[in-house]
mmCIF file of C-alpha atoms in Angstrom:
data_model
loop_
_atom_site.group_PDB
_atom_site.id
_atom_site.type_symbol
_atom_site.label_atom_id
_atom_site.label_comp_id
_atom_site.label_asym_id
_atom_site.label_seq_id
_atom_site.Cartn_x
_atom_site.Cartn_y
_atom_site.Cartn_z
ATOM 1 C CA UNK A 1449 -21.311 -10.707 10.489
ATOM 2 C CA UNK A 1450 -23.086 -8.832 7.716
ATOM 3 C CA UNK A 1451 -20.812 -6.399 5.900
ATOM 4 C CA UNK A 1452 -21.527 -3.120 4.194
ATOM 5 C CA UNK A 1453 -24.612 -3.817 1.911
ATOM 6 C CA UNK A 1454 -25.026 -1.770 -1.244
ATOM 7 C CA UNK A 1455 -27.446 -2.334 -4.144
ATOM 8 C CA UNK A 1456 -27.786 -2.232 -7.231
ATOM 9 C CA UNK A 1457 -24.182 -4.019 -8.022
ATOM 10 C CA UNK A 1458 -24.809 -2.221 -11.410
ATOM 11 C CA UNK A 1459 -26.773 0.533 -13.051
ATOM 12 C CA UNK A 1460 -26.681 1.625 -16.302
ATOM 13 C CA UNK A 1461 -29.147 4.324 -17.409
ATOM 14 C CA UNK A 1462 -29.604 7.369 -19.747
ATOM 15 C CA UNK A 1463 -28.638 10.608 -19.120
ATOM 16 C CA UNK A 1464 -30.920 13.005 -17.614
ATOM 17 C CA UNK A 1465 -32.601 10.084 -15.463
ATOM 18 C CA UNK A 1466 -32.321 10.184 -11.891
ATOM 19 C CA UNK A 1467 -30.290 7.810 -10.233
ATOM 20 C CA UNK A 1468 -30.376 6.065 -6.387
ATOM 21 C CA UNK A 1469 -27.633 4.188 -4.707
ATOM 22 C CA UNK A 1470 -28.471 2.495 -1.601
ATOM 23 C CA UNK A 1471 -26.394 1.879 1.529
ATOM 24 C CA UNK A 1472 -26.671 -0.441 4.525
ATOM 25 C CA UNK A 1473 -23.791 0.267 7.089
ATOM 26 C CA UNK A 1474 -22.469 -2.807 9.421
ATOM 27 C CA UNK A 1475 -24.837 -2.366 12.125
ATOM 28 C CA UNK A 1476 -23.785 -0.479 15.289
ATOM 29 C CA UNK A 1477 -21.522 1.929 13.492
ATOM 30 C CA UNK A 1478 -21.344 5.382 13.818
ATOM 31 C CA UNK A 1479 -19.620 6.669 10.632
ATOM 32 C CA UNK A 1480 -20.735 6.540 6.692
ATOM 33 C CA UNK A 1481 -19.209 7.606 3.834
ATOM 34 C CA UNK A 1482 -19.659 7.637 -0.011
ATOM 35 C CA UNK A 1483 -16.839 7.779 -2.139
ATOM 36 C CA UNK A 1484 -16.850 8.116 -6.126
ATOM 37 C CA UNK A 1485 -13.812 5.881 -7.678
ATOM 38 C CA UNK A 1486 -12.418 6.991 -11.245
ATOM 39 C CA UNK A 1487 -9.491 6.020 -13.587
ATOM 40 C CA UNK A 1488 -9.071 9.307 -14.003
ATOM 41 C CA UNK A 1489 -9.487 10.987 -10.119
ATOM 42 C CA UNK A 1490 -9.073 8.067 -7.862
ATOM 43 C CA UNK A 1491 -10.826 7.561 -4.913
ATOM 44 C CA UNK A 1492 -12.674 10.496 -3.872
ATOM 45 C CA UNK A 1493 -14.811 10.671 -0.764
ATOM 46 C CA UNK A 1494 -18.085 12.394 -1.659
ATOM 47 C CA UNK A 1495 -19.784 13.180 2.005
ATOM 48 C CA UNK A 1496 -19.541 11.189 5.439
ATOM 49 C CA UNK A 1497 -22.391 10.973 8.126
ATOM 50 C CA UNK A 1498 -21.695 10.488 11.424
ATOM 51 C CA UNK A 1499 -24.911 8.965 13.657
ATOM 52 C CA UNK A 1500 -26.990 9.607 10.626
ATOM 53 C CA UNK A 1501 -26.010 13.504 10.693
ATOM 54 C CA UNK A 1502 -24.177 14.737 7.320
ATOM 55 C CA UNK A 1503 -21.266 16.502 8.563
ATOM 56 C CA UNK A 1504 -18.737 17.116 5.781
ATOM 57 C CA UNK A 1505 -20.526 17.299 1.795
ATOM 58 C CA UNK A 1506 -17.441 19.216 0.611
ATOM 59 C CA UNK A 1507 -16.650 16.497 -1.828
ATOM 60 C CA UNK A 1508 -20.112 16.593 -3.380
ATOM 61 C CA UNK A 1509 -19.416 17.805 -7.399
ATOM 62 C CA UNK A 1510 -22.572 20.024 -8.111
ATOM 63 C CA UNK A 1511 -26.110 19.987 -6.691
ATOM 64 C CA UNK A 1512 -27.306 17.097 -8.581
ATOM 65 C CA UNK A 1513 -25.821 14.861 -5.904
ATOM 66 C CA UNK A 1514 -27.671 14.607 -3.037
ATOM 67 C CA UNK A 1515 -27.108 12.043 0.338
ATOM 68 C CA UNK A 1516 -29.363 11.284 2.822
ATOM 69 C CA UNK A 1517 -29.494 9.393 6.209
ATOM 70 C CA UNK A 1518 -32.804 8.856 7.611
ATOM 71 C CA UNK A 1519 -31.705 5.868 10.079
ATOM 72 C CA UNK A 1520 -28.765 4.096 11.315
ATOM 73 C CA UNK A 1521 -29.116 1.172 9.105
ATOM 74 C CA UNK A 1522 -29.935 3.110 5.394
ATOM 75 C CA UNK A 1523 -28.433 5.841 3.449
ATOM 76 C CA UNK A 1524 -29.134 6.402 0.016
ATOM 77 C CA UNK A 1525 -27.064 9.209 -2.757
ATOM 78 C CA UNK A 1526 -29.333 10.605 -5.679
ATOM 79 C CA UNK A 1527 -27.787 11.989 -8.826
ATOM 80 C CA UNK A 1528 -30.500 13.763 -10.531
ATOM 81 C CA UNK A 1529 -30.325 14.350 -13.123
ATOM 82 C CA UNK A 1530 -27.624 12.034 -14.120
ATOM 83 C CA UNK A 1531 -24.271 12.810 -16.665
ATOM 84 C CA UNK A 1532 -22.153 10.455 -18.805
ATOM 85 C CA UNK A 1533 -19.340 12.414 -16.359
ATOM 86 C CA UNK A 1534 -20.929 10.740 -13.461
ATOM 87 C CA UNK A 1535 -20.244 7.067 -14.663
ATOM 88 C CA UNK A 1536 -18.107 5.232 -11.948
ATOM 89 C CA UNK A 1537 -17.923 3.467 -9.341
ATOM 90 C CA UNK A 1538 -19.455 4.490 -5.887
ATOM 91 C CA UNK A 1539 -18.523 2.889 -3.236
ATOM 92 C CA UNK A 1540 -20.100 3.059 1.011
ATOM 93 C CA UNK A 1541 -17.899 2.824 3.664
ATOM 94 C CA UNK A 1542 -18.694 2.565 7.690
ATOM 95 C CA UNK A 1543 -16.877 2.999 10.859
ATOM 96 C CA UNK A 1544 -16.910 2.457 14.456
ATOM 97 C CA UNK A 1545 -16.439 5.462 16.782
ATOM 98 C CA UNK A 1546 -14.347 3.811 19.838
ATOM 99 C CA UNK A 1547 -13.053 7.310 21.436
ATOM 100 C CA UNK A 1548 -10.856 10.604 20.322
ATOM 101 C CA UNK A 1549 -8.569 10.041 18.029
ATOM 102 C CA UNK A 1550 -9.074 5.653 17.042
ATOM 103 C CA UNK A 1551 -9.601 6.050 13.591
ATOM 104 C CA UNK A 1552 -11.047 3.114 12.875
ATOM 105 C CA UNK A 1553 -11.141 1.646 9.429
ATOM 106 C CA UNK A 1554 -13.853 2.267 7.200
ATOM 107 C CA UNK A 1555 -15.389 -1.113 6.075
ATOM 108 C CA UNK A 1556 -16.528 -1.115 2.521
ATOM 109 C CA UNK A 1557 -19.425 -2.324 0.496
ATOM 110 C CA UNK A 1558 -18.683 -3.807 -3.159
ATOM 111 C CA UNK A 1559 -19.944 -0.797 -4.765
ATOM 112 C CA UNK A 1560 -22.242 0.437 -7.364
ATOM 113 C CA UNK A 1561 -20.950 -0.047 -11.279
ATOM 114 C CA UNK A 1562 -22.539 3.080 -12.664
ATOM 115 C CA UNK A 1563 -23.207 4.036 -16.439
ATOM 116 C CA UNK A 1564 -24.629 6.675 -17.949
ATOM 117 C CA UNK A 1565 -25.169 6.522 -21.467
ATOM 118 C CA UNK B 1197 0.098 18.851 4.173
ATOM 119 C CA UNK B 1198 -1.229 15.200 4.359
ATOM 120 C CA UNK B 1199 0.305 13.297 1.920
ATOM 121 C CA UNK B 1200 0.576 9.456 0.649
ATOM 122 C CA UNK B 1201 2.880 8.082 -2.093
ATOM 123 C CA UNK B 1202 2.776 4.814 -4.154
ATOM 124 C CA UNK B 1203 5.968 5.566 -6.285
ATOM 125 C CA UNK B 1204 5.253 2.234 -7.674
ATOM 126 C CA UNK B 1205 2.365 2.487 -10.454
ATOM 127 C CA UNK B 1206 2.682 -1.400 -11.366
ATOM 128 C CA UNK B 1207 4.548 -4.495 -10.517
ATOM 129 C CA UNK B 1208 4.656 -7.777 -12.038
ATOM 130 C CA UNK B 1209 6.614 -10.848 -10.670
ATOM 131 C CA UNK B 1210 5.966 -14.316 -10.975
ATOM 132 C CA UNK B 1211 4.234 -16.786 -8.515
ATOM 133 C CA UNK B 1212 6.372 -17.640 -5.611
ATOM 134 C CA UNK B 1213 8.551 -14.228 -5.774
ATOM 135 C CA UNK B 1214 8.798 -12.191 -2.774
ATOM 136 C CA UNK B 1215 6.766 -8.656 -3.587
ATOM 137 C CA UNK B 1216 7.531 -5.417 -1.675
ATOM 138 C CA UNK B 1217 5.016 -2.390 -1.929
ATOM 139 C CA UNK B 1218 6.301 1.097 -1.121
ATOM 140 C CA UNK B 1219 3.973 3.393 0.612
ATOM 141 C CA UNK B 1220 5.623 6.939 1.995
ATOM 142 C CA UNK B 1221 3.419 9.346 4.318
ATOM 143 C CA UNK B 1222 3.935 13.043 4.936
ATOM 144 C CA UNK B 1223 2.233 14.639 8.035
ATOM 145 C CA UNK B 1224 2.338 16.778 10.776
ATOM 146 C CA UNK B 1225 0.537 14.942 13.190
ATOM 147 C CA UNK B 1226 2.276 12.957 15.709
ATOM 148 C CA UNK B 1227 -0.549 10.719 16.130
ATOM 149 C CA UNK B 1228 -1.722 9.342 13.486
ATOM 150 C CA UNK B 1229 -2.856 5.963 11.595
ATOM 151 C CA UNK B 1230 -1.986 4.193 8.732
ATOM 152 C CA UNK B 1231 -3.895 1.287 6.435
ATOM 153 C CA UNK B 1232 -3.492 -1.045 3.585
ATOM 154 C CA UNK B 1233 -6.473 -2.176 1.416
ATOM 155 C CA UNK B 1234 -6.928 -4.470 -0.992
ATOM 156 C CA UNK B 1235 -8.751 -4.187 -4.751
ATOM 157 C CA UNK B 1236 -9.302 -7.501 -6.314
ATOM 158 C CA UNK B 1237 -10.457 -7.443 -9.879
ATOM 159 C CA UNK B 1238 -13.701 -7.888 -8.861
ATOM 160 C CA UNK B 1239 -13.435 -4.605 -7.553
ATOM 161 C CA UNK B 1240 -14.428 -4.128 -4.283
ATOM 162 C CA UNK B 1241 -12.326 -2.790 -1.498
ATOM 163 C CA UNK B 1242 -10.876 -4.920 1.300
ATOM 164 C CA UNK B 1243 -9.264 -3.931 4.862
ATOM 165 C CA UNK B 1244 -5.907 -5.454 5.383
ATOM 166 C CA UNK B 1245 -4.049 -3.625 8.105
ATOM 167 C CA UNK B 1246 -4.880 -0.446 10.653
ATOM 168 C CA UNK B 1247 -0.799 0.548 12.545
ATOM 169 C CA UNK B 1248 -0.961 3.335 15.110
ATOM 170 C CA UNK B 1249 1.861 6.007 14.900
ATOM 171 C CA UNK B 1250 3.397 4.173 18.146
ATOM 172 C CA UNK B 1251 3.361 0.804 17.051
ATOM 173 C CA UNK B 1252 6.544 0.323 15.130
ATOM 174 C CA UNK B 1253 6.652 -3.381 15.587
ATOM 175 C CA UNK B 1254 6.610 -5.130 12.442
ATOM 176 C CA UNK B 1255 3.523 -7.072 11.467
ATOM 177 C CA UNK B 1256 2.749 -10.550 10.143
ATOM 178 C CA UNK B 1257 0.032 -12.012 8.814
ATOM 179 C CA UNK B 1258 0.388 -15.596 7.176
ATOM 180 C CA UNK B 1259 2.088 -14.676 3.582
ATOM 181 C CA UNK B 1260 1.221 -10.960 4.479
ATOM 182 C CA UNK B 1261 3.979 -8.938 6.246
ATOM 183 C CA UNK B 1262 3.865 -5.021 7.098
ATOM 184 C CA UNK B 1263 7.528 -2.677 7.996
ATOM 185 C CA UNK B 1264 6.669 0.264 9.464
ATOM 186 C CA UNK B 1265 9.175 2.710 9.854
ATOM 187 C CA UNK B 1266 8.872 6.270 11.224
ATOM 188 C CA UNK B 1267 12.595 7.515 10.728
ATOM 189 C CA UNK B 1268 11.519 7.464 6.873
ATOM 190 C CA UNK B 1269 8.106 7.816 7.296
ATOM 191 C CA UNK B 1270 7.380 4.233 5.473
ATOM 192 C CA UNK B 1271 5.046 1.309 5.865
ATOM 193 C CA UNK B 1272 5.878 -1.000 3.196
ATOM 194 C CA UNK B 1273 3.658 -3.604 2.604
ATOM 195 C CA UNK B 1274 5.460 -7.544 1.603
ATOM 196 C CA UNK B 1275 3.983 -10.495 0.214
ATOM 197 C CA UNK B 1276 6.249 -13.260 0.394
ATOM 198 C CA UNK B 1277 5.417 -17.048 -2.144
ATOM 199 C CA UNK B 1278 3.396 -14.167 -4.164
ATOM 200 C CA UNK B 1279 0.591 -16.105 -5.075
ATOM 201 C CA UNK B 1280 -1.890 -15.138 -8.587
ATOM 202 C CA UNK B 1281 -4.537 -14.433 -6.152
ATOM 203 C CA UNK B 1282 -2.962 -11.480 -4.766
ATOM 204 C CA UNK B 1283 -3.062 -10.341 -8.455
ATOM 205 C CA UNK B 1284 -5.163 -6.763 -7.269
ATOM 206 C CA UNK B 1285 -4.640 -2.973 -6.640
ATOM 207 C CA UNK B 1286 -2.850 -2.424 -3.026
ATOM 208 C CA UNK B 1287 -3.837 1.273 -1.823
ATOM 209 C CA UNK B 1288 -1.872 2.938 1.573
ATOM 210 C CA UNK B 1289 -3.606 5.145 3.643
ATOM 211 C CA UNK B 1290 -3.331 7.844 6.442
ATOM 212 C CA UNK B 1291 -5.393 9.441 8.778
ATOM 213 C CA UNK B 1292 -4.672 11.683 11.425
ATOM 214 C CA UNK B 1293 -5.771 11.490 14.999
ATOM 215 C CA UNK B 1294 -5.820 15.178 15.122
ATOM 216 C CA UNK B 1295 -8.556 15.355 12.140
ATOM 217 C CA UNK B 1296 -12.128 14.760 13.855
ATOM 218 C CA UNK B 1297 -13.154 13.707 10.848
ATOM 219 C CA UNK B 1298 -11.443 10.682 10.473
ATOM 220 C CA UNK B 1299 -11.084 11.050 6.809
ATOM 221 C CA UNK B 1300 -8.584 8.757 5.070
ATOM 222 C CA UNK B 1301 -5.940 10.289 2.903
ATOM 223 C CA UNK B 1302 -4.689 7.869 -0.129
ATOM 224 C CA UNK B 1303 -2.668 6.981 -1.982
ATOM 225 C CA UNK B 1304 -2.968 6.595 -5.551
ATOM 226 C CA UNK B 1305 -2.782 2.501 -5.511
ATOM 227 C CA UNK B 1306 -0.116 0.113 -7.152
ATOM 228 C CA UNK B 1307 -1.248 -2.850 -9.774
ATOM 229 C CA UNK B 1308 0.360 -6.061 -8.755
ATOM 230 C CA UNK B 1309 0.511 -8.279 -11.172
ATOM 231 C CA UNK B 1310 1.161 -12.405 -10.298
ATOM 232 C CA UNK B 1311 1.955 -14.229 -13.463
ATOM 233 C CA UNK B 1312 1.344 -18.249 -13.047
#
């Protein structure tokens, strides 16, 4: 079975340019999330969808991040415009719902290297 | 408050030692679930082990081996003939049943280190 799918692997790029990260969940799962991963802060979760419907974008930093969700298969973040601060890695995670209270795991993808120069 | 601790920033044994990872919880939830994941170097992030609240038995997989224990709210995490491959970044996690949004709680990751 096909695991989370994110591209690019990497992405370096200047400041000030927009940026797009691109998610493809395990199919038939109800749950996505984006996480940012630092030396500094750890793993942080960034916003989580759940059946393509944002419904927690606490963790966002500022307005230049952005999510979307338009199916059940594809979920992109935009950083625009982009800081050296926002060089890390960013990783997608998905879940499957199977009642109240499961908690499934989240399945990860192998992330996006990110670089801004 | 949620809460998970990795007292243990890094280990380093040699190949073939036994390797124990500490991972301590704090919540208020009586239901609740706990993980392990792995980090290779290569960086991404792998699902070991899901343990419900009322599963205390012990769990084995191959060299793998999990002790969870509510009485001092622990679920260590043991690799026995440590191998260099398991050189990578072990995280614990917790997430609470009561929490509809499922949202993992972690811990800040030990470095194991496998010298040949």
């Amino acid at each position: 079975d096909a695991g989370v799918i994110q591209s690019p692997r990497h992405e370096v790029t200047e400041m000030g340019q927009e940026v797009t990260l691109r998610c493809k969940p395990i199919s038939g799962h109800d749950y996505l999330f984006w996480y940012r991963q630092t030396m500094m802060r750890g793993l942080e979760l960034l916003i989580y969808f759940n059946n393509n419907v944002p419904i927690d974008d606490s963790g966002m930093p500022e307005d230049r991040f952005s999510a979307k969700m338009p199916n059940a298969s594809f979920s992109t973040l935009k950083i625009q415009p982009s800081e050296p601060r926002d060089s890390a890695v960013y990783f997608c995670a998905s879940s499957l719902y199977r009642g109240e209270g499961s908690n499934q795991p989240q399945h990860f993808g192998d992330g996006t290297r990110l670089s801004i120069l | 408050a949620q809460k998970v601790t990795q007292a243990q920033t890094e280990i380093s044994v040699v190949e073939k030692e036994d390797v124990t990872l500490d991972c301590v919880y704090e919540t208020r939830d009586t239901t609740y679930y706990l993980f392990w994941y792995k980090q290779p170097p290569s960086g991404e992030l792998v699902f070991l082990i899901r343990r419900n609240s009322f599963d205390e038995q012990n769990e084995i997989s191959g060299r793998y081996s999990w002790n969870f224990q509510k009485s001092t709210s622990s679920f260590n995490f043991t690799i026995t003939a440590s191998q260099v491959v398991d050189s990578a970044v072990y995280f614990c996690a917790l997430s609470e049943a009561m929490d509809s949004n499922y949202q993992l709680i972690w811990g800040a990751g030990t470095k194991l280190i496998i010298k040949p």
